[in-house]
mmCIF file of C-alpha atoms and ligand atoms in Angstrom:
data_model
loop_
_atom_site.group_PDB
_atom_site.id
_atom_site.type_symbol
_atom_site.label_atom_id
_atom_site.label_comp_id
_atom_site.label_asym_id
_atom_site.label_seq_id
_atom_site.Cartn_x
_atom_site.Cartn_y
_atom_site.Cartn_z
ATOM 1 C CA UNK A 1 27.164 -18.801 23.513
ATOM 2 C CA UNK A 2 23.787 -19.397 25.139
ATOM 3 C CA UNK A 3 22.706 -16.892 27.765
ATOM 4 C CA UNK A 4 20.314 -17.605 30.595
ATOM 5 C CA UNK A 5 17.937 -14.693 30.636
ATOM 6 C CA UNK A 6 14.765 -14.750 32.679
ATOM 7 C CA UNK A 7 13.428 -11.230 32.106
ATOM 8 C CA UNK A 8 13.541 -9.014 29.041
ATOM 9 C CA UNK A 9 12.374 -5.394 28.839
ATOM 10 C CA UNK A 10 10.977 -3.841 25.658
ATOM 11 C CA UNK A 11 10.603 -0.141 24.878
ATOM 12 C CA UNK A 12 9.837 2.201 21.997
ATOM 13 C CA UNK A 13 11.936 5.360 21.613
ATOM 14 C CA UNK A 14 12.238 8.394 19.301
ATOM 15 C CA UNK A 15 9.588 9.078 16.656
ATOM 16 C CA UNK A 16 6.739 6.590 16.510
ATOM 17 C CA UNK A 17 6.138 4.454 13.426
ATOM 18 C CA UNK A 18 3.402 2.067 12.307
ATOM 19 C CA UNK A 19 4.434 -1.484 13.173
ATOM 20 C CA UNK A 20 5.919 -0.622 16.580
ATOM 21 C CA UNK A 21 2.903 -2.224 18.281
ATOM 22 C CA UNK A 22 3.247 -5.328 16.148
ATOM 23 C CA UNK A 23 6.927 -5.501 17.179
ATOM 24 C CA UNK A 24 6.038 -5.163 20.883
ATOM 25 C CA UNK A 25 3.515 -7.981 20.435
ATOM 26 C CA UNK A 26 6.134 -10.138 18.780
ATOM 27 C CA UNK A 27 8.736 -9.538 21.518
ATOM 28 C CA UNK A 28 6.183 -10.324 24.243
ATOM 29 C CA UNK A 29 4.985 -13.523 22.567
ATOM 30 C CA UNK A 30 8.481 -14.726 21.695
ATOM 31 C CA UNK A 31 9.426 -14.288 25.351
ATOM 32 C CA UNK A 32 6.345 -16.289 26.391
ATOM 33 C CA UNK A 33 7.224 -18.989 23.859
ATOM 34 C CA UNK A 34 10.667 -19.342 25.472
ATOM 35 C CA UNK A 35 9.270 -19.105 29.033
ATOM 36 C CA UNK A 36 10.875 -15.747 29.725
ATOM 37 C CA UNK A 37 9.165 -12.901 31.539
ATOM 38 C CA UNK A 38 8.661 -9.739 29.515
ATOM 39 C CA UNK A 39 8.321 -6.215 30.856
ATOM 40 C CA UNK A 40 6.946 -3.327 28.834
ATOM 41 C CA UNK A 41 8.753 -0.066 29.586
ATOM 42 C CA UNK A 42 6.722 3.105 29.068
ATOM 43 C CA UNK A 43 8.009 6.262 27.313
ATOM 44 C CA UNK A 44 11.332 4.926 26.051
ATOM 45 C CA UNK A 45 14.453 5.566 28.128
ATOM 46 C CA UNK A 46 12.493 8.012 30.262
ATOM 47 C CA UNK A 47 10.437 5.063 31.554
ATOM 48 C CA UNK A 48 13.562 3.148 32.638
ATOM 49 C CA UNK A 49 14.687 6.159 34.640
ATOM 50 C CA UNK A 50 11.218 6.454 36.232
ATOM 51 C CA UNK A 51 10.922 2.679 36.787
ATOM 52 C CA UNK A 52 7.703 2.712 34.751
ATOM 53 C CA UNK A 53 7.468 -1.004 33.918
ATOM 54 C CA UNK A 54 4.562 -3.388 33.399
ATOM 55 C CA UNK A 55 4.703 -7.157 33.134
ATOM 56 C CA UNK A 56 3.260 -8.322 29.823
ATOM 57 C CA UNK A 57 2.012 -11.723 28.751
ATOM 58 C CA UNK A 58 0.733 -13.077 25.442
ATOM 59 C CA UNK A 59 -2.820 -11.918 26.181
ATOM 60 C CA UNK A 60 -1.799 -8.372 27.083
ATOM 61 C CA UNK A 61 -0.876 -7.776 23.441
ATOM 62 C CA UNK A 62 -4.108 -9.069 21.929
ATOM 63 C CA UNK A 63 -5.723 -6.838 19.306
ATOM 64 C CA UNK A 64 -2.473 -4.917 18.913
ATOM 65 C CA UNK A 65 -1.075 -6.075 15.580
ATOM 66 C CA UNK A 66 -3.228 -3.727 13.496
ATOM 67 C CA UNK A 67 -2.851 -0.602 15.642
ATOM 68 C CA UNK A 68 -0.686 2.367 14.643
ATOM 69 C CA UNK A 69 1.475 4.283 17.136
ATOM 70 C CA UNK A 70 2.888 2.549 20.193
ATOM 71 C CA UNK A 71 0.934 1.371 23.241
ATOM 72 C CA UNK A 72 4.110 1.756 25.326
ATOM 73 C CA UNK A 73 4.319 5.444 24.265
ATOM 74 C CA UNK A 74 7.526 6.967 23.012
ATOM 75 C CA UNK A 75 9.687 9.794 24.295
ATOM 76 C CA UNK A 76 12.933 11.622 23.792
ATOM 77 C CA UNK A 77 14.799 11.501 27.099
ATOM 78 C CA UNK A 78 17.277 14.247 27.966
ATOM 79 C CA UNK A 79 18.089 12.582 31.290
ATOM 80 C CA UNK A 80 19.258 9.390 29.585
ATOM 81 C CA UNK A 81 21.878 11.462 27.764
ATOM 82 C CA UNK A 82 23.527 12.110 31.151
ATOM 83 C CA UNK A 83 25.740 9.673 33.088
ATOM 84 C CA UNK A 84 23.573 10.135 36.191
ATOM 85 C CA UNK A 85 20.423 9.353 34.196
ATOM 86 C CA UNK A 86 21.888 6.151 32.812
ATOM 87 C CA UNK A 87 23.100 5.141 36.309
ATOM 88 C CA UNK A 88 19.528 5.546 37.553
ATOM 89 C CA UNK A 89 18.254 3.553 34.581
ATOM 90 C CA UNK A 90 20.713 0.737 35.296
ATOM 91 C CA UNK A 91 19.769 0.687 39.006
ATOM 92 C CA UNK A 92 16.079 0.383 38.110
ATOM 93 C CA UNK A 93 16.648 -2.434 35.632
ATOM 94 C CA UNK A 94 18.693 -4.387 38.186
ATOM 95 C CA UNK A 95 16.064 -3.768 40.879
ATOM 96 C CA UNK A 96 13.334 -5.116 38.570
ATOM 97 C CA UNK A 97 15.510 -8.103 37.587
ATOM 98 C CA UNK A 98 15.447 -7.113 33.891
ATOM 99 C CA UNK A 99 18.514 -8.667 32.271
ATOM 100 C CA UNK A 100 18.265 -7.545 28.647
ATOM 101 C CA UNK A 101 16.518 -4.925 26.520
ATOM 102 C CA UNK A 102 14.860 -4.771 23.121
ATOM 103 C CA UNK A 103 14.884 -1.161 21.911
ATOM 104 C CA UNK A 104 12.524 -0.268 19.066
ATOM 105 C CA UNK A 105 13.513 3.100 17.600
ATOM 106 C CA UNK A 106 15.782 5.047 15.259
ATOM 107 C CA UNK A 107 19.531 5.669 15.099
ATOM 108 C CA UNK A 108 19.439 8.058 18.080
ATOM 109 C CA UNK A 109 17.879 5.340 20.212
ATOM 110 C CA UNK A 110 20.566 2.887 19.081
ATOM 111 C CA UNK A 111 23.285 5.397 19.990
ATOM 112 C CA UNK A 112 21.762 5.566 23.475
ATOM 113 C CA UNK A 113 21.769 1.748 23.659
ATOM 114 C CA UNK A 114 25.375 1.600 22.558
ATOM 115 C CA UNK A 115 26.490 4.080 25.211
ATOM 116 C CA UNK A 116 24.520 2.172 27.852
ATOM 117 C CA UNK A 117 26.015 -1.137 26.746
ATOM 118 C CA UNK A 118 29.544 0.290 26.857
ATOM 119 C CA UNK A 119 29.053 1.569 30.399
ATOM 120 C CA UNK A 120 27.233 -1.390 31.937
ATOM 121 C CA UNK A 121 27.765 -4.268 29.488
ATOM 122 C CA UNK A 122 23.975 -4.544 29.488
ATOM 123 C CA UNK A 123 22.635 -6.834 26.703
ATOM 124 C CA UNK A 124 20.634 -4.817 24.137
ATOM 125 C CA UNK A 125 19.122 -5.619 20.762
ATOM 126 C CA UNK A 126 17.600 -3.001 18.437
ATOM 127 C CA UNK A 127 14.640 -3.063 16.060
ATOM 128 C CA UNK A 128 14.629 -0.215 13.503
ATOM 129 C CA UNK A 129 11.327 1.646 13.776
ATOM 130 C CA UNK A 130 11.141 4.800 11.648
ATOM 131 C CA UNK A 131 9.177 5.693 8.534
ATOM 132 C CA UNK A 132 12.189 7.349 6.855
ATOM 133 C CA UNK A 133 14.004 4.080 6.051
ATOM 134 C CA UNK A 134 17.247 5.928 6.744
ATOM 135 C CA UNK A 135 19.048 3.236 8.738
ATOM 136 C CA UNK A 136 21.977 1.270 7.389
ATOM 137 C CA UNK A 137 21.793 -2.539 7.654
ATOM 138 C CA UNK A 138 18.213 -3.174 6.602
ATOM 139 C CA UNK A 139 16.388 -2.742 3.317
ATOM 140 C CA UNK A 140 13.239 -1.802 5.239
ATOM 141 C CA UNK A 141 12.649 -0.126 8.586
ATOM 142 C CA UNK A 142 9.367 -0.646 10.416
ATOM 143 C CA UNK A 143 6.701 1.781 9.277
ATOM 144 C CA UNK A 144 8.317 2.673 5.957
ATOM 145 C CA UNK A 145 6.061 0.508 3.807
ATOM 146 C CA UNK A 146 2.949 1.779 5.612
ATOM 147 C CA UNK A 147 4.055 5.385 5.135
ATOM 148 C CA UNK A 148 4.591 4.798 1.397
ATOM 149 C CA UNK A 149 1.054 3.453 1.051
ATOM 150 C CA UNK A 150 -0.426 6.276 3.126
ATOM 151 C CA UNK A 151 1.325 8.959 1.099
ATOM 152 C CA UNK A 152 0.528 7.444 -2.295
ATOM 153 C CA UNK A 153 -3.150 7.335 -1.355
ATOM 154 C CA UNK A 154 -3.108 11.004 -0.357
ATOM 155 C CA UNK A 155 -1.283 12.095 -3.524
ATOM 156 C CA UNK A 156 -3.864 10.223 -5.609
ATOM 157 C CA UNK A 157 -6.474 12.419 -3.947
ATOM 158 C CA UNK A 158 -4.449 15.575 -4.496
ATOM 159 C CA UNK A 159 -4.182 14.661 -8.169
ATOM 160 C CA UNK A 160 -7.975 14.566 -8.439
ATOM 161 C CA UNK A 161 -8.190 18.207 -7.416
ATOM 162 C CA UNK A 162 -5.036 19.164 -9.344
ATOM 163 C CA UNK A 163 -6.432 17.832 -12.611
ATOM 164 C CA UNK A 164 -9.880 19.349 -12.050
ATOM 165 C CA UNK A 165 -8.342 22.823 -11.811
ATOM 166 C CA UNK A 166 -5.285 22.455 -14.073
ATOM 167 C CA UNK A 167 -3.004 23.111 -11.152
ATOM 168 C CA UNK A 168 0.556 22.349 -10.198
ATOM 169 C CA UNK A 169 0.964 20.909 -6.703
ATOM 170 C CA UNK A 170 4.121 20.775 -4.626
ATOM 171 C CA UNK A 171 3.642 17.997 -2.085
ATOM 172 C CA UNK A 172 6.090 17.913 0.820
ATOM 173 C CA UNK A 173 6.715 14.492 2.332
ATOM 174 C CA UNK A 174 8.886 13.426 5.292
ATOM 175 C CA UNK A 175 12.607 12.852 4.803
ATOM 176 C CA UNK A 176 15.034 15.422 6.210
ATOM 177 C CA UNK A 177 18.122 13.406 5.282
ATOM 178 C CA UNK A 178 16.753 10.628 3.102
ATOM 179 C CA UNK A 179 14.704 10.664 -0.080
ATOM 180 C CA UNK A 180 13.378 7.097 0.078
ATOM 181 C CA UNK A 181 9.779 8.128 0.730
ATOM 182 C CA UNK A 182 9.805 10.925 -1.858
ATOM 183 C CA UNK A 183 11.419 8.794 -4.550
ATOM 184 C CA UNK A 184 9.113 5.825 -4.140
ATOM 185 C CA UNK A 185 5.833 7.699 -3.707
ATOM 186 C CA UNK A 186 6.855 10.011 -6.536
ATOM 187 C CA UNK A 187 7.095 7.065 -8.904
ATOM 188 C CA UNK A 188 4.080 5.328 -7.352
ATOM 189 C CA UNK A 189 1.862 8.384 -7.674
ATOM 190 C CA UNK A 190 3.169 9.429 -11.097
ATOM 191 C CA UNK A 191 4.882 12.685 -10.089
ATOM 192 C CA UNK A 192 6.459 14.891 -12.754
ATOM 193 C CA UNK A 193 9.494 15.640 -10.613
ATOM 194 C CA UNK A 194 10.903 14.372 -7.330
ATOM 195 C CA UNK A 195 13.205 16.510 -5.188
ATOM 196 C CA UNK A 196 15.308 14.658 -2.618
ATOM 197 C CA UNK A 197 18.168 15.432 -0.191
ATOM 198 C CA UNK A 198 20.664 13.170 -1.990
ATOM 199 C CA UNK A 199 20.624 14.755 -5.466
ATOM 200 C CA UNK A 200 20.575 18.363 -6.591
ATOM 201 C CA UNK A 201 18.459 18.354 -9.727
ATOM 202 C CA UNK A 202 18.689 22.129 -10.018
ATOM 203 C CA UNK A 203 15.973 24.745 -10.340
ATOM 204 C CA UNK A 204 16.503 25.169 -14.076
ATOM 205 C CA UNK A 205 15.901 21.492 -14.639
ATOM 206 C CA UNK A 206 12.720 21.695 -12.592
ATOM 207 C CA UNK A 207 11.400 24.528 -14.770
ATOM 208 C CA UNK A 208 12.478 22.691 -17.891
ATOM 209 C CA UNK A 209 10.648 19.576 -16.838
ATOM 210 C CA UNK A 210 7.476 21.526 -16.004
ATOM 211 C CA UNK A 211 7.624 23.331 -19.359
ATOM 212 C CA UNK A 212 8.002 19.993 -21.130
ATOM 213 C CA UNK A 213 5.080 18.501 -19.320
ATOM 214 C CA UNK A 214 2.904 21.527 -20.173
ATOM 215 C CA UNK A 215 3.936 21.334 -23.840
ATOM 216 C CA UNK A 216 3.218 17.625 -23.967
ATOM 217 C CA UNK A 217 -0.395 18.354 -23.076
ATOM 218 C CA UNK A 218 -0.445 17.579 -19.374
ATOM 219 C CA UNK A 219 -3.058 19.712 -17.644
ATOM 220 C CA UNK A 220 -1.889 19.185 -14.074
ATOM 221 C CA UNK A 221 1.361 18.275 -12.400
ATOM 222 C CA UNK A 222 2.572 16.923 -9.092
ATOM 223 C CA UNK A 223 6.076 17.557 -7.766
ATOM 224 C CA UNK A 224 7.027 15.522 -4.694
ATOM 225 C CA UNK A 225 9.508 17.286 -2.406
ATOM 226 C CA UNK A 226 11.338 15.673 0.534
ATOM 227 C CA UNK A 227 11.611 17.968 3.593
ATOM 228 C CA UNK A 228 15.369 18.185 3.174
ATOM 229 C CA UNK A 229 15.583 18.503 -0.619
ATOM 230 C CA UNK A 230 19.018 19.447 -1.897
ATOM 231 C CA UNK A 231 17.854 22.444 -3.904
ATOM 232 C CA UNK A 232 17.639 24.072 -0.472
ATOM 233 C CA UNK A 233 14.269 25.760 -0.949
ATOM 234 C CA UNK A 234 11.219 24.726 1.027
ATOM 235 C CA UNK A 235 7.939 23.996 -0.769
ATOM 236 C CA UNK A 236 6.628 27.532 -0.281
ATOM 237 C CA UNK A 237 9.794 29.063 -1.734
ATOM 238 C CA UNK A 238 9.578 26.618 -4.641
ATOM 239 C CA UNK A 239 5.974 27.688 -5.244
ATOM 240 C CA UNK A 240 7.031 31.361 -5.361
ATOM 241 C CA UNK A 241 9.941 30.575 -7.660
ATOM 242 C CA UNK A 242 7.836 28.632 -10.149
ATOM 243 C CA UNK A 243 5.021 31.195 -10.106
ATOM 244 C CA UNK A 244 7.540 33.954 -10.872
ATOM 245 C CA UNK A 245 9.076 32.021 -13.745
ATOM 246 C CA UNK A 246 6.048 30.234 -15.163
ATOM 247 C CA UNK A 247 3.025 32.468 -14.923
ATOM 248 C CA UNK A 248 0.928 29.927 -16.803
ATOM 249 C CA UNK A 249 0.866 27.709 -13.725
ATOM 250 C CA UNK A 250 -1.464 28.087 -10.760
ATOM 251 C CA UNK A 251 0.580 26.540 -7.968
ATOM 252 C CA UNK A 252 -0.611 25.011 -4.701
ATOM 253 C CA UNK A 253 1.318 23.497 -1.806
ATOM 254 C CA UNK A 254 0.419 20.563 0.390
ATOM 255 C CA UNK A 255 2.578 19.686 3.398
ATOM 256 C CA UNK A 256 1.582 16.216 4.548
ATOM 257 C CA UNK A 257 3.227 16.307 7.995
ATOM 258 C CA UNK A 258 2.565 13.892 10.823
ATOM 259 C CA UNK A 259 -0.317 12.037 9.195
ATOM 260 C CA UNK A 260 2.438 10.124 7.371
ATOM 261 C CA UNK A 261 3.369 8.405 10.632
ATOM 262 C CA UNK A 262 -0.132 7.292 11.539
ATOM 263 C CA UNK A 263 -2.561 4.560 10.634
ATOM 264 C CA UNK A 264 -2.666 0.786 10.846
ATOM 265 C CA UNK A 265 0.521 -0.907 9.660
ATOM 266 C CA UNK A 266 0.519 -2.522 6.213
ATOM 267 C CA UNK A 267 0.657 -6.307 5.968
ATOM 268 C CA UNK A 268 4.341 -6.016 5.049
ATOM 269 C CA UNK A 269 5.105 -4.051 8.230
ATOM 270 C CA UNK A 270 3.106 -6.458 10.404
ATOM 271 C CA UNK A 271 5.038 -9.441 9.069
ATOM 272 C CA UNK A 272 8.358 -7.583 9.287
ATOM 273 C CA UNK A 273 7.640 -6.547 12.893
ATOM 274 C CA UNK A 274 6.760 -10.127 13.815
ATOM 275 C CA UNK A 275 9.968 -11.445 12.263
ATOM 276 C CA UNK A 276 12.124 -8.731 13.835
ATOM 277 C CA UNK A 277 10.681 -9.368 17.304
ATOM 278 C CA UNK A 278 11.442 -13.084 17.092
ATOM 279 C CA UNK A 279 14.959 -12.440 15.801
ATOM 280 C CA UNK A 280 15.697 -9.839 18.497
ATOM 281 C CA UNK A 281 14.645 -12.018 21.437
ATOM 282 C CA UNK A 282 16.250 -15.196 20.087
ATOM 283 C CA UNK A 283 19.514 -13.350 19.360
ATOM 284 C CA UNK A 284 19.629 -12.142 22.972
ATOM 285 C CA UNK A 285 19.076 -15.732 24.120
ATOM 286 C CA UNK A 286 21.958 -16.829 21.889
ATOM 287 C CA UNK A 287 24.200 -14.456 23.819
ATOM 288 C CA UNK A 288 24.346 -11.680 21.221
ATOM 289 C CA UNK A 289 24.176 -8.014 22.129
ATOM 290 C CA UNK A 290 24.679 -4.552 20.622
ATOM 291 C CA UNK A 291 23.134 -5.415 17.273
ATOM 292 C CA UNK A 292 20.258 -4.112 15.221
ATOM 293 C CA UNK A 293 17.946 -6.622 13.598
ATOM 294 C CA UNK A 294 17.363 -6.008 9.908
ATOM 295 C CA UNK A 295 16.125 -7.615 6.732
ATOM 296 C CA UNK A 296 18.205 -8.091 3.577
ATOM 297 C CA UNK A 297 16.908 -9.950 0.517
ATOM 298 C CA UNK A 298 14.069 -11.311 2.661
ATOM 299 C CA UNK A 299 16.486 -12.858 5.175
ATOM 300 C CA UNK A 300 16.749 -11.639 8.776
ATOM 301 C CA UNK A 301 20.157 -10.214 9.572
ATOM 302 C CA UNK A 302 22.119 -8.510 12.379
ATOM 303 C CA UNK A 303 24.179 -5.319 12.043
ATOM 304 C CA UNK A 304 26.381 -4.025 14.898
ATOM 305 C CA UNK A 305 24.910 -0.829 16.365
ATOM 306 C CA UNK A 306 27.977 1.250 15.492
ATOM 307 C CA UNK A 307 27.660 0.317 11.808
ATOM 308 C CA UNK A 308 23.891 0.862 11.794
ATOM 309 C CA UNK A 309 24.375 4.309 13.306
ATOM 310 C CA UNK A 310 27.375 5.441 11.234
ATOM 311 C CA UNK A 311 26.471 3.791 7.928
ATOM 312 C CA UNK A 312 24.402 5.570 5.316
ATOM 313 C CA UNK A 313 21.346 4.006 3.734
ATOM 314 C CA UNK A 314 21.725 4.847 0.049
ATOM 315 C CA UNK A 315 18.923 5.664 -2.356
ATOM 316 C CA UNK A 316 18.459 3.386 -5.297
ATOM 317 C CA UNK A 317 19.737 5.366 -8.297
ATOM 318 C CA UNK A 318 17.853 3.131 -10.695
ATOM 319 C CA UNK A 319 14.683 4.679 -9.289
ATOM 320 C CA UNK A 320 15.873 8.147 -10.317
ATOM 321 C CA UNK A 321 16.205 6.970 -13.893
ATOM 322 C CA UNK A 322 12.835 5.213 -13.826
ATOM 323 C CA UNK A 323 11.240 8.393 -12.514
ATOM 324 C CA UNK A 324 12.877 10.373 -15.343
ATOM 325 C CA UNK A 325 11.602 8.001 -17.979
ATOM 326 C CA UNK A 326 8.107 7.885 -16.478
ATOM 327 C CA UNK A 327 7.734 11.658 -16.627
ATOM 328 C CA UNK A 328 8.242 11.664 -20.401
HETATM 329 P P1 LIG B 1 13.851 9.247 15.019
HETATM 330 O O1 LIG B 1 14.573 8.626 13.840
HETATM 331 O O2 LIG B 1 12.393 9.143 14.916
HETATM 332 O O3 LIG B 1 14.333 10.637 15.367
HETATM 333 P P2 LIG B 1 15.587 8.309 17.077
HETATM 334 O O4 LIG B 1 15.680 7.034 17.810
HETATM 335 O O5 LIG B 1 16.738 8.650 16.172
HETATM 336 O O6 LIG B 1 14.218 8.316 16.289
HETATM 337 P P3 LIG B 1 16.339 10.419 18.944
HETATM 338 O O7 LIG B 1 15.507 11.480 19.579
HETATM 339 O O8 LIG B 1 17.516 10.847 18.147
HETATM 340 O O9 LIG B 1 15.331 9.514 18.110
HETATM 341 O O10 LIG B 1 16.877 9.447 20.111
HETATM 342 C C1 LIG B 1 15.978 8.858 21.028
HETATM 343 C C2 LIG B 1 16.549 8.898 22.408
HETATM 344 O O11 LIG B 1 17.755 8.138 22.469
HETATM 345 C C3 LIG B 1 16.946 10.276 22.913
HETATM 346 O O12 LIG B 1 15.851 11.014 23.409
HETATM 347 C C4 LIG B 1 17.921 9.926 24.046
HETATM 348 O O13 LIG B 1 17.231 9.604 25.218
HETATM 349 C C5 LIG B 1 18.604 8.671 23.501
HETATM 350 N N1 LIG B 1 19.918 9.039 22.946
HETATM 351 C C6 LIG B 1 20.205 9.493 21.713
HETATM 352 N N2 LIG B 1 21.523 9.770 21.585
HETATM 353 C C7 LIG B 1 22.089 9.474 22.780
HETATM 354 C C8 LIG B 1 23.420 9.543 23.314
HETATM 355 N N3 LIG B 1 24.448 9.968 22.571
HETATM 356 N N4 LIG B 1 23.608 9.147 24.584
HETATM 357 C C9 LIG B 1 22.594 8.713 25.343
HETATM 358 N N5 LIG B 1 21.314 8.641 24.911
HETATM 359 C C10 LIG B 1 21.062 9.008 23.664
#
């Protein structure tokens, strides 16, 4: 089914991620290519409720592809969680003549879109923007690749100081529910151990592995820990535990925090954002709604919001084995 749409709104919602700007640029330019008006909506759903819209054309997104963050700003909107808030949002969209939305955000943002679509049958398409890569229906979310590169670079630097002082470093990376970042940067930066939310490797195994690495002549060690690691201890508790049990180690902790979300997007994320923007707008024009755009085996794909939200993005177990072998 073809749909006649004359105005599309685009917003960014939830946590920001590198590549969101490139996705906004892509949505705006795809709209221009198809002679559709495009409105940028500031501060996610909060901006719909406030009627904070700006008309955007191909030139208003110049110089944007390489910028981190989101020029439309992001927000978490409590009001949009209420029926009254969504009524106000719908009224404002109708008043502005906006007939469809592209929502760039995480699973929470897609849940909001789904609820809105159920209530008003309002056409919505989602683009997954989050560094955690924890969304079902796509092998990569926007910002994930950039975050991996950012974190690997930082751990390389930490290793310089770790090896100069014969120290053990626990490095905490983002990932409350998903270990994708930890697992990949752990292998990429040559970590001795990687602790993730999906697998409980056990404290004894951690000590064993550190003892082995000491015996094998390694002078410094890096352990990468995801925020939500299954052992259930935070990095500072892990430091205390290892210092109590292995007095030969001088342990330091580095919590990387929000810097992992910043910086210019990698080439991969810029290309992915461009492809996702095109797919999102063209899918709306084809009459589709309530889907998230994703990429699988380098082919663009659509996943219904409910599956994207409920499904679990699984870690690649092969990587666990590779990491084990590499720490020999
Ligand atoms: P991140 O992965 O970075 O946390 P997210 O998109 O999951 O991003 P959330 O804060 O969970 O971030 O959701 C973003 C916004 O989506 C919320 O602030 C709220 O406005 C809206 N939202 C989430 N869940 C619902 C819901 N059940 N009903 C209505 N709106 C919702």
